[in-house]
Coordinates of N, CA, C and O in Angstrom, one line a residue:
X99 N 17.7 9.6 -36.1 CA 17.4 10.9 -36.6 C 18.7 11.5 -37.2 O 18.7 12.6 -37.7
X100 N 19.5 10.8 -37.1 CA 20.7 11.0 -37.9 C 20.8 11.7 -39.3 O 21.5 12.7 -39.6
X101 N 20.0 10.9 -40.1 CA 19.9 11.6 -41.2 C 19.2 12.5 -41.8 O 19.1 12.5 -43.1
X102 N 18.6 13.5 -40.8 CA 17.8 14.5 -41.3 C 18.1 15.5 -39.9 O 17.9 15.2 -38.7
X103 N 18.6 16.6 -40.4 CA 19.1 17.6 -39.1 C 18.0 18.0 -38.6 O 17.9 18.1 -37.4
X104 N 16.4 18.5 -39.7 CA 15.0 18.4 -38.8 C 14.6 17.6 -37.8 O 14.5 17.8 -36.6
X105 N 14.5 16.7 -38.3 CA 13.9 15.7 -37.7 C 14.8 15.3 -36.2 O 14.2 15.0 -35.2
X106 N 16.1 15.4 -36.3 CA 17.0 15.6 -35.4 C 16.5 16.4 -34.2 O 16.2 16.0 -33.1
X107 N 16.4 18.0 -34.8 CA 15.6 19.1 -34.0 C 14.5 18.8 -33.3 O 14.4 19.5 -32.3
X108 N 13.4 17.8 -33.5 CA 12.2 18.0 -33.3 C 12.5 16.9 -32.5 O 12.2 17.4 -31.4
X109 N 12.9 15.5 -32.3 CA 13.3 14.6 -31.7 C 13.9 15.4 -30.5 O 13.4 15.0 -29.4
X110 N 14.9 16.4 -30.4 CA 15.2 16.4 -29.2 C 14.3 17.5 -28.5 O 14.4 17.8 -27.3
X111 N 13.5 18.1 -29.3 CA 12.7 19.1 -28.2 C 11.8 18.0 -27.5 O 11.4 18.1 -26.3
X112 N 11.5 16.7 -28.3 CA 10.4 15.9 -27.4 C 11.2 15.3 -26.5 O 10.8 15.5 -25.3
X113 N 12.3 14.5 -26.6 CA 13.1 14.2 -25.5 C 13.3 15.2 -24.5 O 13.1 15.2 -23.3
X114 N 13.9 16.2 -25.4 CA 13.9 16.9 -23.9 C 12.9 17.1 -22.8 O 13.1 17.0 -21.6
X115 N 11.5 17.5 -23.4 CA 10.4 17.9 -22.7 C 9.5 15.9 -22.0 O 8.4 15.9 -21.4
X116 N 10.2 14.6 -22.4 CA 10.0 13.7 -21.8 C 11.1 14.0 -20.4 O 10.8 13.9 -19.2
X117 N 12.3 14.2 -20.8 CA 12.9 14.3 -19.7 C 12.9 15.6 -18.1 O 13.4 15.6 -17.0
X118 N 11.8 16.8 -19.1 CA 11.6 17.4 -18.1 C 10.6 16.7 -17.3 O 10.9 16.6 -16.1
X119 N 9.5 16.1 -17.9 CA 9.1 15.1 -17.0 C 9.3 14.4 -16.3 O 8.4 13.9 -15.5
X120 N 10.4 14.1 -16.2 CA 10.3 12.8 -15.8 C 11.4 13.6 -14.3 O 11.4 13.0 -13.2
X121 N 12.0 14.8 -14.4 CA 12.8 15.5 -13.7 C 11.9 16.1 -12.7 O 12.3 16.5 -11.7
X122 N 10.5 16.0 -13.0 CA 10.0 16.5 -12.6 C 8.7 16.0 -11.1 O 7.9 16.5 -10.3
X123 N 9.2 14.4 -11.7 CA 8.1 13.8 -10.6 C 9.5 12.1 -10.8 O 9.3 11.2 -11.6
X124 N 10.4 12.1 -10.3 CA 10.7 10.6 -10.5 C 10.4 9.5 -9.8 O 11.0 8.5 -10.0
X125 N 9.5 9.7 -8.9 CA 8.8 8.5 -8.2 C 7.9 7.9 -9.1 O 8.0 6.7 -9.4
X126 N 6.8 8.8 -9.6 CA 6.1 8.3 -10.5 C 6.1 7.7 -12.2 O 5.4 6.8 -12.8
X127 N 7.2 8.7 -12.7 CA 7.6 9.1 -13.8 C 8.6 8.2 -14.5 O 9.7 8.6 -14.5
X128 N 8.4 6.7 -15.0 CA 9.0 5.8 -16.1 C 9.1 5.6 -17.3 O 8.5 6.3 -18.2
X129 N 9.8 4.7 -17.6 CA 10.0 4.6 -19.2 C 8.7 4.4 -19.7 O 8.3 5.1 -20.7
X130 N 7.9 3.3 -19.1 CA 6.6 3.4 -19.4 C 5.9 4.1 -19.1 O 4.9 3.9 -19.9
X131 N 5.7 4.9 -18.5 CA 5.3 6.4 -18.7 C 5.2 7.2 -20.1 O 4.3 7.6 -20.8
X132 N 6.4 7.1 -20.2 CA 6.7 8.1 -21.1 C 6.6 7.5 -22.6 O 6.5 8.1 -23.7
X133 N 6.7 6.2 -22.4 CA 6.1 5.3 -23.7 C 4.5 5.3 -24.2 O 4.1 5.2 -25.4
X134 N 3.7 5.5 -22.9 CA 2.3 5.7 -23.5 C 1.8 7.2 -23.7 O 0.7 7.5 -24.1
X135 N 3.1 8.5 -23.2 CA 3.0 9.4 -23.5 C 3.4 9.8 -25.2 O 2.9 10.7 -25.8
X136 N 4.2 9.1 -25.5 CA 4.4 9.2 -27.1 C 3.1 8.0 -28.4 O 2.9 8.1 -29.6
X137 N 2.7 7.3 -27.7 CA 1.4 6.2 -27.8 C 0.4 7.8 -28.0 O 0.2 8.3 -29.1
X138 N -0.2 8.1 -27.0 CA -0.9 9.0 -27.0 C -0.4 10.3 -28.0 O -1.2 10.6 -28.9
X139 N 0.5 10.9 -27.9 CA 1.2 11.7 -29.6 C 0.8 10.9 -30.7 O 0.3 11.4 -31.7
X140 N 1.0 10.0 -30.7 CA 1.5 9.3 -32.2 C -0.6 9.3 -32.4 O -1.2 9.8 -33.4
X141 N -1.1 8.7 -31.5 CA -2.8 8.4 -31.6 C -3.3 9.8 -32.3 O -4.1 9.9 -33.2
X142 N -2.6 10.7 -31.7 CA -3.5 12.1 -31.5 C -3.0 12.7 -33.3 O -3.8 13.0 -34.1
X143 N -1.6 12.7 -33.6 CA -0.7 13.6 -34.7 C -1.2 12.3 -35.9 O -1.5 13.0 -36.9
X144 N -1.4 11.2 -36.2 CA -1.5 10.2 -36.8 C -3.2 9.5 -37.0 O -3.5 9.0 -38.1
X145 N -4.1 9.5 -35.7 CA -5.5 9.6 -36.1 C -6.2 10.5 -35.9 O -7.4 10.5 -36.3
X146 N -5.7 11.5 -35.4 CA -6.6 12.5 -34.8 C -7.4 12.2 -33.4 O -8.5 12.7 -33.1
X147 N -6.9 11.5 -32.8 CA -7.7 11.3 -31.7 C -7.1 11.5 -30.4 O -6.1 10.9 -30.1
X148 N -7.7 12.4 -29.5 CA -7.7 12.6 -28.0 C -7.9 12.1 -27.2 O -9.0 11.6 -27.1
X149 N -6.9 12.1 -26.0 CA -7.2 11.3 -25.2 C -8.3 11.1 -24.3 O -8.8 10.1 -23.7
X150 N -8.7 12.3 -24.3 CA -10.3 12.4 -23.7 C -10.3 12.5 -22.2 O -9.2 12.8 -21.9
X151 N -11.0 12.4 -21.2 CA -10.1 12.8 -19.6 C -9.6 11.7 -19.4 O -10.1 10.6 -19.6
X152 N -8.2 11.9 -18.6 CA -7.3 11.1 -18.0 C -7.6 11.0 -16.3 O -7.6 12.0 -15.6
X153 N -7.7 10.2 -16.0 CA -7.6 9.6 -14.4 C -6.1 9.7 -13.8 O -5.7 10.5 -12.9
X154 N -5.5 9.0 -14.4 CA -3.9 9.7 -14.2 C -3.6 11.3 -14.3 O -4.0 12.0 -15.2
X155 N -2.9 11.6 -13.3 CA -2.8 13.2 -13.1 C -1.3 13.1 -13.6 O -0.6 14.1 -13.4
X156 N -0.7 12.1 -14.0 CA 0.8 12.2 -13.9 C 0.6 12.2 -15.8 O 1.3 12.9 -16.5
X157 N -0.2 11.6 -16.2 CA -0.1 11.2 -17.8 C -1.0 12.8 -18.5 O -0.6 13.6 -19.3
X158 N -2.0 12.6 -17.8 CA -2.6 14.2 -18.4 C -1.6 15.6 -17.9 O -1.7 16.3 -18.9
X159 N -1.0 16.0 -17.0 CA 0.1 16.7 -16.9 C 1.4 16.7 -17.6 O 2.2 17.6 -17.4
X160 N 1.8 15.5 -18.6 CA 2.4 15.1 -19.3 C 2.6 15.4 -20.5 O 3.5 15.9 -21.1
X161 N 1.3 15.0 -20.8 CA 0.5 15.1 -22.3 C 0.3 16.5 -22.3 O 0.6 16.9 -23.4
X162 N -0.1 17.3 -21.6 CA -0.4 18.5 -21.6 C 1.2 19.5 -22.2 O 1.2 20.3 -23.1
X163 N 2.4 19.1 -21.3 CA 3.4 19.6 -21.0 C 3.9 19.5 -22.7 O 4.3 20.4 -23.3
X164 N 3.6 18.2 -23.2 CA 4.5 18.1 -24.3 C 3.2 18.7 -25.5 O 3.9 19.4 -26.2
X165 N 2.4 18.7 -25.8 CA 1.6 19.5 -26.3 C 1.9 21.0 -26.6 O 2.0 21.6 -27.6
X166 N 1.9 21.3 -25.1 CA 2.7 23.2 -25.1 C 4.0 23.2 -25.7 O 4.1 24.0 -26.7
X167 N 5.0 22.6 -25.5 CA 6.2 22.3 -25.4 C 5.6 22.4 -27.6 O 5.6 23.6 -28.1
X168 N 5.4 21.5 -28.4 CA 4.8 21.4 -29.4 C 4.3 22.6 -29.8 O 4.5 23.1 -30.9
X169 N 3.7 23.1 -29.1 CA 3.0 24.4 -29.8 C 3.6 25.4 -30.0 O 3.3 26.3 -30.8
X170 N 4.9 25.4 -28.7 CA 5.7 26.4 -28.7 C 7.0 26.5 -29.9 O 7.1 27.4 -30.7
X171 N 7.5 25.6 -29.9 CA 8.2 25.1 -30.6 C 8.3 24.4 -32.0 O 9.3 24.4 -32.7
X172 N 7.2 23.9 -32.1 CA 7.4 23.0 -33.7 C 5.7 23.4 -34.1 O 5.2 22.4 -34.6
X173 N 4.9 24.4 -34.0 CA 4.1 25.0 -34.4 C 4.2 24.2 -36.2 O 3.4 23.5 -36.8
X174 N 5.0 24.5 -36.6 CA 5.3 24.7 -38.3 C 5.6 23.6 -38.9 O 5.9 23.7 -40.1
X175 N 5.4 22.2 -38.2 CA 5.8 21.1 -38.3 C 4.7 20.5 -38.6 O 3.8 20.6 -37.8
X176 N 4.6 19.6 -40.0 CA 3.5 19.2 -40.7 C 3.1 17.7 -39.8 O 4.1 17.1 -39.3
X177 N 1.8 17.1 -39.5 CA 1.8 16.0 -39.1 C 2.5 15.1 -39.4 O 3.0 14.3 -38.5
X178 N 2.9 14.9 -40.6 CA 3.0 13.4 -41.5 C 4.8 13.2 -40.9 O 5.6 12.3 -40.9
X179 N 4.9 14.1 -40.7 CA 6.8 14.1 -40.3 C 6.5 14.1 -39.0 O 7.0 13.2 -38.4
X180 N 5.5 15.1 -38.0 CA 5.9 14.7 -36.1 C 5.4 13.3 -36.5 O 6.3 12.6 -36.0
X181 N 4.5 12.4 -37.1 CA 4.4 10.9 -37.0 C 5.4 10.3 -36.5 O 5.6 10.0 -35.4
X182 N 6.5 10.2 -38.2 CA 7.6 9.9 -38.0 C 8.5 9.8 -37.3 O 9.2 8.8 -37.1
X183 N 8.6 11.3 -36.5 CA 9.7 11.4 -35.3 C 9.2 11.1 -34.4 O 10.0 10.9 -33.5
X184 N 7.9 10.9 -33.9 CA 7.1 10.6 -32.7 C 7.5 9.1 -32.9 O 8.0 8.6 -31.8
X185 N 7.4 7.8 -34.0 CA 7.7 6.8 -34.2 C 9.1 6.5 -33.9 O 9.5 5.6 -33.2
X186 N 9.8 7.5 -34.6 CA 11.2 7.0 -34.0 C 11.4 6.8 -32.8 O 11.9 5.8 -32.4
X187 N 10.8 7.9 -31.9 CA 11.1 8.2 -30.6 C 10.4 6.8 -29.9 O 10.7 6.5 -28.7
X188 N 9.7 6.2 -30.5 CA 8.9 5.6 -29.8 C 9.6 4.0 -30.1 O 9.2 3.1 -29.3
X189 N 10.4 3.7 -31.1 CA 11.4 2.8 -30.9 C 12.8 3.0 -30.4 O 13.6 2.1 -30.6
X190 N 13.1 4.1 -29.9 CA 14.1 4.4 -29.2 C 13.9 4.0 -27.6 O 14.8 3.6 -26.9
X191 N 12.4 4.2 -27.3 CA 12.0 4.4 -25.8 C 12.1 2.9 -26.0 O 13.1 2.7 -25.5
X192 N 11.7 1.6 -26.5 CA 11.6 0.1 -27.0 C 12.9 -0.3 -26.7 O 13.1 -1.2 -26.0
X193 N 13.8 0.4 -27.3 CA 15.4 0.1 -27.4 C 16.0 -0.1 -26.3 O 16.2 -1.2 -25.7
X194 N 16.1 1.2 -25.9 CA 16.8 1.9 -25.0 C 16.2 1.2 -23.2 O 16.8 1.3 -22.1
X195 N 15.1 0.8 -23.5 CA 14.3 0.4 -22.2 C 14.6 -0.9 -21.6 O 14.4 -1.9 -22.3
X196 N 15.0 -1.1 -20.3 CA 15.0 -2.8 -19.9 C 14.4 -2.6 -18.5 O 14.7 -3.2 -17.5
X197 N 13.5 -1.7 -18.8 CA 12.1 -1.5 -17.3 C 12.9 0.1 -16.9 O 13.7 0.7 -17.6
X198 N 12.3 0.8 -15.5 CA 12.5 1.2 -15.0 C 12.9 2.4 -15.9 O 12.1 2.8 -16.8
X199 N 14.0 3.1 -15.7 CA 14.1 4.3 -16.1 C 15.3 4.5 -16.9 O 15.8 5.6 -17.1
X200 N 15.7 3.4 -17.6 CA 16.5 3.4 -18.2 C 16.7 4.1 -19.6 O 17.8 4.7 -20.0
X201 N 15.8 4.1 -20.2 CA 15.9 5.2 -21.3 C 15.8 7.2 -21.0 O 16.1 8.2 -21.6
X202 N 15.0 6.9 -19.5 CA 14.9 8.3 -19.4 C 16.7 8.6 -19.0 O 17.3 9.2 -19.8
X203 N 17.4 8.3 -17.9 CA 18.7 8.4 -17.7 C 19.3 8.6 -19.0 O 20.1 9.6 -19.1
X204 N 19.2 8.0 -19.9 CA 20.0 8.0 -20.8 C 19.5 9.1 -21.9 O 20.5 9.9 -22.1
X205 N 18.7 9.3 -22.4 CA 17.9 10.9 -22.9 C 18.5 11.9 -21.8 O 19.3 12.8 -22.1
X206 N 18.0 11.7 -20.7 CA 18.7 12.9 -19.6 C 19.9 13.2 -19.6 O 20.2 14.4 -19.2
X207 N 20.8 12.5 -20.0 CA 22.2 13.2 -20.2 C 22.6 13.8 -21.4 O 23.7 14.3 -21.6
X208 N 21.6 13.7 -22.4 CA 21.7 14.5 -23.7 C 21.0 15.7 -23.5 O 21.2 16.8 -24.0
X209 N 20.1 15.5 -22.8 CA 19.1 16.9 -23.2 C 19.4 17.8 -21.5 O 18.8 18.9 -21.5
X210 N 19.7 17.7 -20.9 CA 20.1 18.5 -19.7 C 18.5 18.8 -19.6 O 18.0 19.9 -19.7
X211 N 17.6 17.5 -19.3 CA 16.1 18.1 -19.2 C 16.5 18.7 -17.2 O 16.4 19.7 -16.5
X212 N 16.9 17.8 -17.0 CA 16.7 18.5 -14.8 C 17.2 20.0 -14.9 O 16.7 20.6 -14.0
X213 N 17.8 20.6 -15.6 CA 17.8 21.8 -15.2 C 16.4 22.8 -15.4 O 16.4 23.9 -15.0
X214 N 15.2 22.0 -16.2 CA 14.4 23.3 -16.7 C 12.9 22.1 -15.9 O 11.8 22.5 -16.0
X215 N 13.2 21.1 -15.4 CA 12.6 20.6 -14.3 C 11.3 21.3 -13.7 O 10.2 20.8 -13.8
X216 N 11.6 22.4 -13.2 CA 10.8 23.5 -12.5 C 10.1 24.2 -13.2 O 9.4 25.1 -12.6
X217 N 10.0 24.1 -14.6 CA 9.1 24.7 -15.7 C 7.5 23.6 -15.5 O 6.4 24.0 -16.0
X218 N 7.5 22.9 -15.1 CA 6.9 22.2 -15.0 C 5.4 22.2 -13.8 O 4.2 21.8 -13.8
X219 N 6.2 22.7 -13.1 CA 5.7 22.7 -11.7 C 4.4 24.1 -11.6 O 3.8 24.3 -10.5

């Protein structure tokens, strides 16, 4: 996201609000977690499609979280660009990942998500 100070912006409100997540339940809350949480973005901002009810109470509380998080904040942001940064994000979480929680630690020390943790709850 380097080369666009937007897209930069919008990238880290979603990290940050994955990392509130994940601050917010980390027994449950994984890289893969949070990889089908941007799967389900990318489905929704890119086909239009919802996820419809979730069985998972950790993935629909998630999805929900980053949704608001979106509405609050990037209201003004055309699909065709959250695609894009939802895609980046989504080979970042690929990258950055070797199981376990390793991309969220590492997002977590950029976005100081544990301190707003309790927004959640």
């Amino acid at each position: 996201m380097e080369s666009s100070e937007e897209k930069g912006g919008i990238s880290s409100i979603i990290e940050y609000t994955l990392a509130m997540i994940w601050n917010s339940d980390r027994r449950r809350v994984d890289d893969r977690t949070v990889l089908r949480l941007v799967e389900m973005l990318l489905d929704y901002y890119h086909f239009g499609e919802e996820p419809g009810e979730m069985k998972d109470q950790i993935l629909a509380v998630g999805y929900q979280a980053l949704l608001d998080e979106i509405a609050d904040e990037l209201d003004q942001v055309e699909p065709e660009k959250m695609v894009k940064v939802l895609g980046a994000v989504y080979r970042s979480i690929q990258r950055h990942s070797s199981g376990g929680t390793t991309y969220l630690q590492f997002i977590n020390r950029f976005t100081g998500g544990m301190y707003m943790a309790n927004e959640l709850e």
